[in-house]
mmCIF file with all atom_site columns, C-alpha atoms in Angstrom:
data_model
loop_
_atom_site.group_PDB
_atom_site.id
_atom_site.type_symbol
_atom_site.label_atom_id
_atom_site.label_alt_id
_atom_site.label_comp_id
_atom_site.label_asym_id
_atom_site.label_entity_id
_atom_site.label_seq_id
_atom_site.pdbx_PDB_ins_code
_atom_site.Cartn_x
_atom_site.Cartn_y
_atom_site.Cartn_z
_atom_site.occupancy
_atom_site.B_iso_or_equiv
_atom_site.pdbx_formal_charge
_atom_site.auth_seq_id
_atom_site.auth_comp_id
_atom_site.auth_asym_id
_atom_site.auth_atom_id
_atom_site.pdbx_PDB_model_num
ATOM 1  C CA . UNK U 1 1  ? 0.000   0.000   0.000  1.00 88.00 ? 1  UNK U CA 1
ATOM 2  C CA . UNK U 1 2  ? 2.943   2.305   0.652  1.00 88.00 ? 2  UNK U CA 1
ATOM 3  C CA . UNK U 1 3  ? 4.083   2.059   -2.963 1.00 89.00 ? 3  UNK U CA 1
ATOM 4  C CA . UNK U 1 4  ? 0.506   2.260   -4.270 1.00 89.00 ? 4  UNK U CA 1
ATOM 5  C CA . UNK U 1 5  ? 0.037   5.621   -2.539 1.00 90.00 ? 5  UNK U CA 1
ATOM 6  C CA . UNK U 1 6  ? 3.292   7.168   -3.732 1.00 89.00 ? 6  UNK U CA 1
ATOM 7  C CA . UNK U 1 7  ? 5.970   6.062   -1.264 1.00 89.00 ? 7  UNK U CA 1
ATOM 8  C CA . UNK U 1 8  ? 9.193   4.282   -2.126 1.00 91.00 ? 8  UNK U CA 1
ATOM 9  C CA . UNK U 1 9  ? 9.781   1.602   0.541  1.00 92.00 ? 9  UNK U CA 1
ATOM 10 C CA . UNK U 1 10 ? 13.425  1.367   1.636  1.00 93.00 ? 10 UNK U CA 1
ATOM 11 C CA . UNK U 1 11 ? 13.461  -0.888  4.708  1.00 94.00 ? 11 UNK U CA 1
ATOM 12 C CA . UNK U 1 12 ? 11.498  -2.237  7.615  1.00 94.00 ? 12 UNK U CA 1
ATOM 13 C CA . UNK U 1 13 ? 12.834  -3.370  10.967 1.00 94.00 ? 13 UNK U CA 1
ATOM 14 C CA . UNK U 1 14 ? 11.225  -5.200  13.850 1.00 92.00 ? 14 UNK U CA 1
ATOM 15 C CA . UNK U 1 15 ? 12.218  -6.197  17.351 1.00 90.00 ? 15 UNK U CA 1
ATOM 16 C CA . UNK U 1 16 ? 14.612  -9.053  17.780 1.00 88.00 ? 16 UNK U CA 1
ATOM 17 C CA . UNK U 1 17 ? 14.058  -10.924 20.993 1.00 87.00 ? 17 UNK U CA 1
ATOM 18 C CA . UNK U 1 18 ? 17.581  -12.069 21.820 1.00 86.00 ? 18 UNK U CA 1
ATOM 19 C CA . UNK U 1 19 ? 19.813  -11.527 24.831 1.00 86.00 ? 19 UNK U CA 1
ATOM 20 C CA . UNK U 1 20 ? 21.696  -8.232  24.864 1.00 86.00 ? 20 UNK U CA 1
ATOM 21 C CA . UNK U 1 21 ? 25.335  -9.232  24.400 1.00 88.00 ? 21 UNK U CA 1
ATOM 22 C CA . UNK U 1 22 ? 26.535  -5.621  24.295 1.00 88.00 ? 22 UNK U CA 1
ATOM 23 C CA . UNK U 1 23 ? 25.750  -4.125  27.717 1.00 86.00 ? 23 UNK U CA 1
ATOM 24 C CA . UNK U 1 24 ? 27.165  -0.701  26.791 1.00 92.00 ? 24 UNK U CA 1
ATOM 25 C CA . UNK U 1 25 ? 24.101  -0.272  24.572 1.00 87.00 ? 25 UNK U CA 1
ATOM 26 C CA . UNK U 1 26 ? 20.912  -0.167  26.646 1.00 83.00 ? 26 UNK U CA 1
ATOM 27 C CA . UNK U 1 27 ? 18.192  -2.357  25.176 1.00 83.00 ? 27 UNK U CA 1
ATOM 28 C CA . UNK U 1 28 ? 14.550  -2.439  26.245 1.00 82.00 ? 28 UNK U CA 1
ATOM 29 C CA . UNK U 1 29 ? 14.001  -6.159  26.039 1.00 81.00 ? 29 UNK U CA 1
ATOM 30 C CA . UNK U 1 30 ? 10.281  -5.945  26.837 1.00 83.00 ? 30 UNK U CA 1
ATOM 31 C CA . UNK U 1 31 ? 9.466   -3.564  23.949 1.00 84.00 ? 31 UNK U CA 1
ATOM 32 C CA . UNK U 1 32 ? 7.907   -4.612  20.646 1.00 85.00 ? 32 UNK U CA 1
ATOM 33 C CA . UNK U 1 33 ? 8.887   -2.224  17.850 1.00 87.00 ? 33 UNK U CA 1
ATOM 34 C CA . UNK U 1 34 ? 8.239   -2.015  14.124 1.00 88.00 ? 34 UNK U CA 1
ATOM 35 C CA . UNK U 1 35 ? 9.927   0.706   12.043 1.00 91.00 ? 35 UNK U CA 1
ATOM 36 C CA . UNK U 1 36 ? 9.747   1.362   8.337  1.00 90.00 ? 36 UNK U CA 1
ATOM 37 C CA . UNK U 1 37 ? 11.577  3.787   6.089  1.00 93.00 ? 37 UNK U CA 1
ATOM 38 C CA . UNK U 1 38 ? 10.394  5.208   2.779  1.00 92.00 ? 38 UNK U CA 1
ATOM 39 C CA . UNK U 1 39 ? 11.780  7.786   0.380  1.00 91.00 ? 39 UNK U CA 1
ATOM 40 C CA . UNK U 1 40 ? 9.827   10.746  -0.976 1.00 90.00 ? 40 UNK U CA 1
ATOM 41 C CA . UNK U 1 41 ? 11.008  13.424  -3.371 1.00 87.00 ? 41 UNK U CA 1
ATOM 42 C CA . UNK U 1 42 ? 9.977   16.333  -1.127 1.00 87.00 ? 42 UNK U CA 1
ATOM 43 C CA . UNK U 1 43 ? 7.657   17.411  1.703  1.00 87.00 ? 43 UNK U CA 1
ATOM 44 C CA . UNK U 1 44 ? 4.741   17.887  -0.698 1.00 91.00 ? 44 UNK U CA 1
ATOM 45 C CA . UNK U 1 45 ? 5.136   14.317  -1.910 1.00 92.00 ? 45 UNK U CA 1
ATOM 46 C CA . UNK U 1 46 ? 4.898   13.055  1.685  1.00 92.00 ? 46 UNK U CA 1
ATOM 47 C CA . UNK U 1 47 ? 1.747   15.082  2.309  1.00 93.00 ? 47 UNK U CA 1
ATOM 48 C CA . UNK U 1 48 ? 0.220   13.788  -0.943 1.00 94.00 ? 48 UNK U CA 1
ATOM 49 C CA . UNK U 1 49 ? 1.082   10.213  0.071  1.00 93.00 ? 49 UNK U CA 1
ATOM 50 C CA . UNK U 1 50 ? -0.545  10.632  3.491  1.00 92.00 ? 50 UNK U CA 1
ATOM 51 C CA . UNK U 1 51 ? -3.659  12.143  1.921  1.00 94.00 ? 51 UNK U CA 1
ATOM 52 C CA . UNK U 1 52 ? -3.920  9.294   -0.609 1.00 93.00 ? 52 UNK U CA 1
ATOM 53 C CA . UNK U 1 53 ? -3.388  6.758   2.177  1.00 92.00 ? 53 UNK U CA 1
ATOM 54 C CA . UNK U 1 54 ? -6.165  8.286   4.292  1.00 91.00 ? 54 UNK U CA 1
ATOM 55 C CA . UNK U 1 55 ? -8.515  8.033   1.308  1.00 94.00 ? 55 UNK U CA 1
ATOM 56 C CA . UNK U 1 56 ? -7.497  4.473   0.337  1.00 94.00 ? 56 UNK U CA 1
ATOM 57 C CA . UNK U 1 57 ? -10.361 2.118   1.065  1.00 94.00 ? 57 UNK U CA 1
ATOM 58 C CA . UNK U 1 58 ? -8.092  -0.894  1.624  1.00 94.00 ? 58 UNK U CA 1
ATOM 59 C CA . UNK U 1 59 ? -5.995  1.065   4.138  1.00 93.00 ? 59 UNK U CA 1
ATOM 60 C CA . UNK U 1 60 ? -9.016  2.407   5.988  1.00 94.00 ? 60 UNK U CA 1
ATOM 61 C CA . UNK U 1 61 ? -11.066 -0.809  6.007  1.00 95.00 ? 61 UNK U CA 1
ATOM 62 C CA . UNK U 1 62 ? -8.403  -3.541  6.290  1.00 95.00 ? 62 UNK U CA 1
ATOM 63 C CA . UNK U 1 63 ? -4.874  -2.464  7.151  1.00 93.00 ? 63 UNK U CA 1
ATOM 64 C CA . UNK U 1 64 ? -5.475  0.286   9.704  1.00 93.00 ? 64 UNK U CA 1
ATOM 65 C CA . UNK U 1 65 ? -7.937  -1.715  11.842 1.00 95.00 ? 65 UNK U CA 1
ATOM 66 C CA . UNK U 1 66 ? -5.611  -4.752  11.818 1.00 93.00 ? 66 UNK U CA 1
ATOM 67 C CA . UNK U 1 67 ? -2.612  -2.637  12.817 1.00 90.00 ? 67 UNK U CA 1
ATOM 68 C CA . UNK U 1 68 ? -4.540  -0.683  15.447 1.00 92.00 ? 68 UNK U CA 1
ATOM 69 C CA . UNK U 1 69 ? -5.374  -3.888  17.307 1.00 92.00 ? 69 UNK U CA 1
ATOM 70 C CA . UNK U 1 70 ? -1.645  -4.507  17.843 1.00 88.00 ? 70 UNK U CA 1
ATOM 71 C CA . UNK U 1 71 ? -0.565  -1.033  18.992 1.00 88.00 ? 71 UNK U CA 1
ATOM 72 C CA . UNK U 1 72 ? 0.387   -0.628  22.633 1.00 86.00 ? 72 UNK U CA 1
ATOM 73 C CA . UNK U 1 73 ? 0.417   3.147   22.049 1.00 86.00 ? 73 UNK U CA 1
ATOM 74 C CA . UNK U 1 74 ? -0.192  5.448   19.079 1.00 88.00 ? 74 UNK U CA 1
ATOM 75 C CA . UNK U 1 75 ? 2.401   5.268   16.298 1.00 89.00 ? 75 UNK U CA 1
ATOM 76 C CA . UNK U 1 76 ? 5.079   7.917   16.071 1.00 90.00 ? 76 UNK U CA 1
ATOM 77 C CA . UNK U 1 77 ? 5.876   9.474   12.683 1.00 89.00 ? 77 UNK U CA 1
ATOM 78 C CA . UNK U 1 78 ? 9.247   11.127  12.158 1.00 90.00 ? 78 UNK U CA 1
ATOM 79 C CA . UNK U 1 79 ? 10.317  12.947  9.018  1.00 89.00 ? 79 UNK U CA 1
ATOM 80 C CA . UNK U 1 80 ? 14.016  12.549  8.406  1.00 89.00 ? 80 UNK U CA 1
ATOM 81 C CA . UNK U 1 81 ? 16.152  14.214  5.752  1.00 87.00 ? 81 UNK U CA 1
ATOM 82 C CA . UNK U 1 82 ? 19.348  12.759  4.291  1.00 88.00 ? 82 UNK U CA 1
ATOM 83 C CA . UNK U 1 83 ? 22.614  14.571  4.927  1.00 91.00 ? 83 UNK U CA 1
ATOM 84 C CA . UNK U 1 84 ? 24.413  16.232  2.022  1.00 91.00 ? 84 UNK U CA 1
ATOM 85 C CA . UNK U 1 85 ? 26.689  13.221  1.517  1.00 92.00 ? 85 UNK U CA 1
ATOM 86 C CA . UNK U 1 86 ? 23.953  10.600  1.883  1.00 89.00 ? 86 UNK U CA 1
ATOM 87 C CA . UNK U 1 87 ? 23.547  7.977   -0.821 1.00 86.00 ? 87 UNK U CA 1
ATOM 88 C CA . UNK U 1 88 ? 19.782  8.391   -0.354 1.00 79.00 ? 88 UNK U CA 1
ATOM 89 C CA . UNK U 1 89 ? 19.739  11.775  -2.108 1.00 72.00 ? 89 UNK U CA 1
#
């Protein structure tokens, strides 16, 4: 659905439930996390994507209700921008 509404999926990450073998890095072992990254050409493209997603019947009727059942708290959306030397430009 991300691609259908104008996003370019780059990656998705989810929690790995394994012992923390690097104690210098604090890990919240009881947290369940899912993160995805997508590329957009500019801020307007992101806004257009979000508008198209809100209007997508499959998102509204199938995906969003299924995801909402699994959320422990509301999702957090962050807009990141690549640095000048990033290969993602």
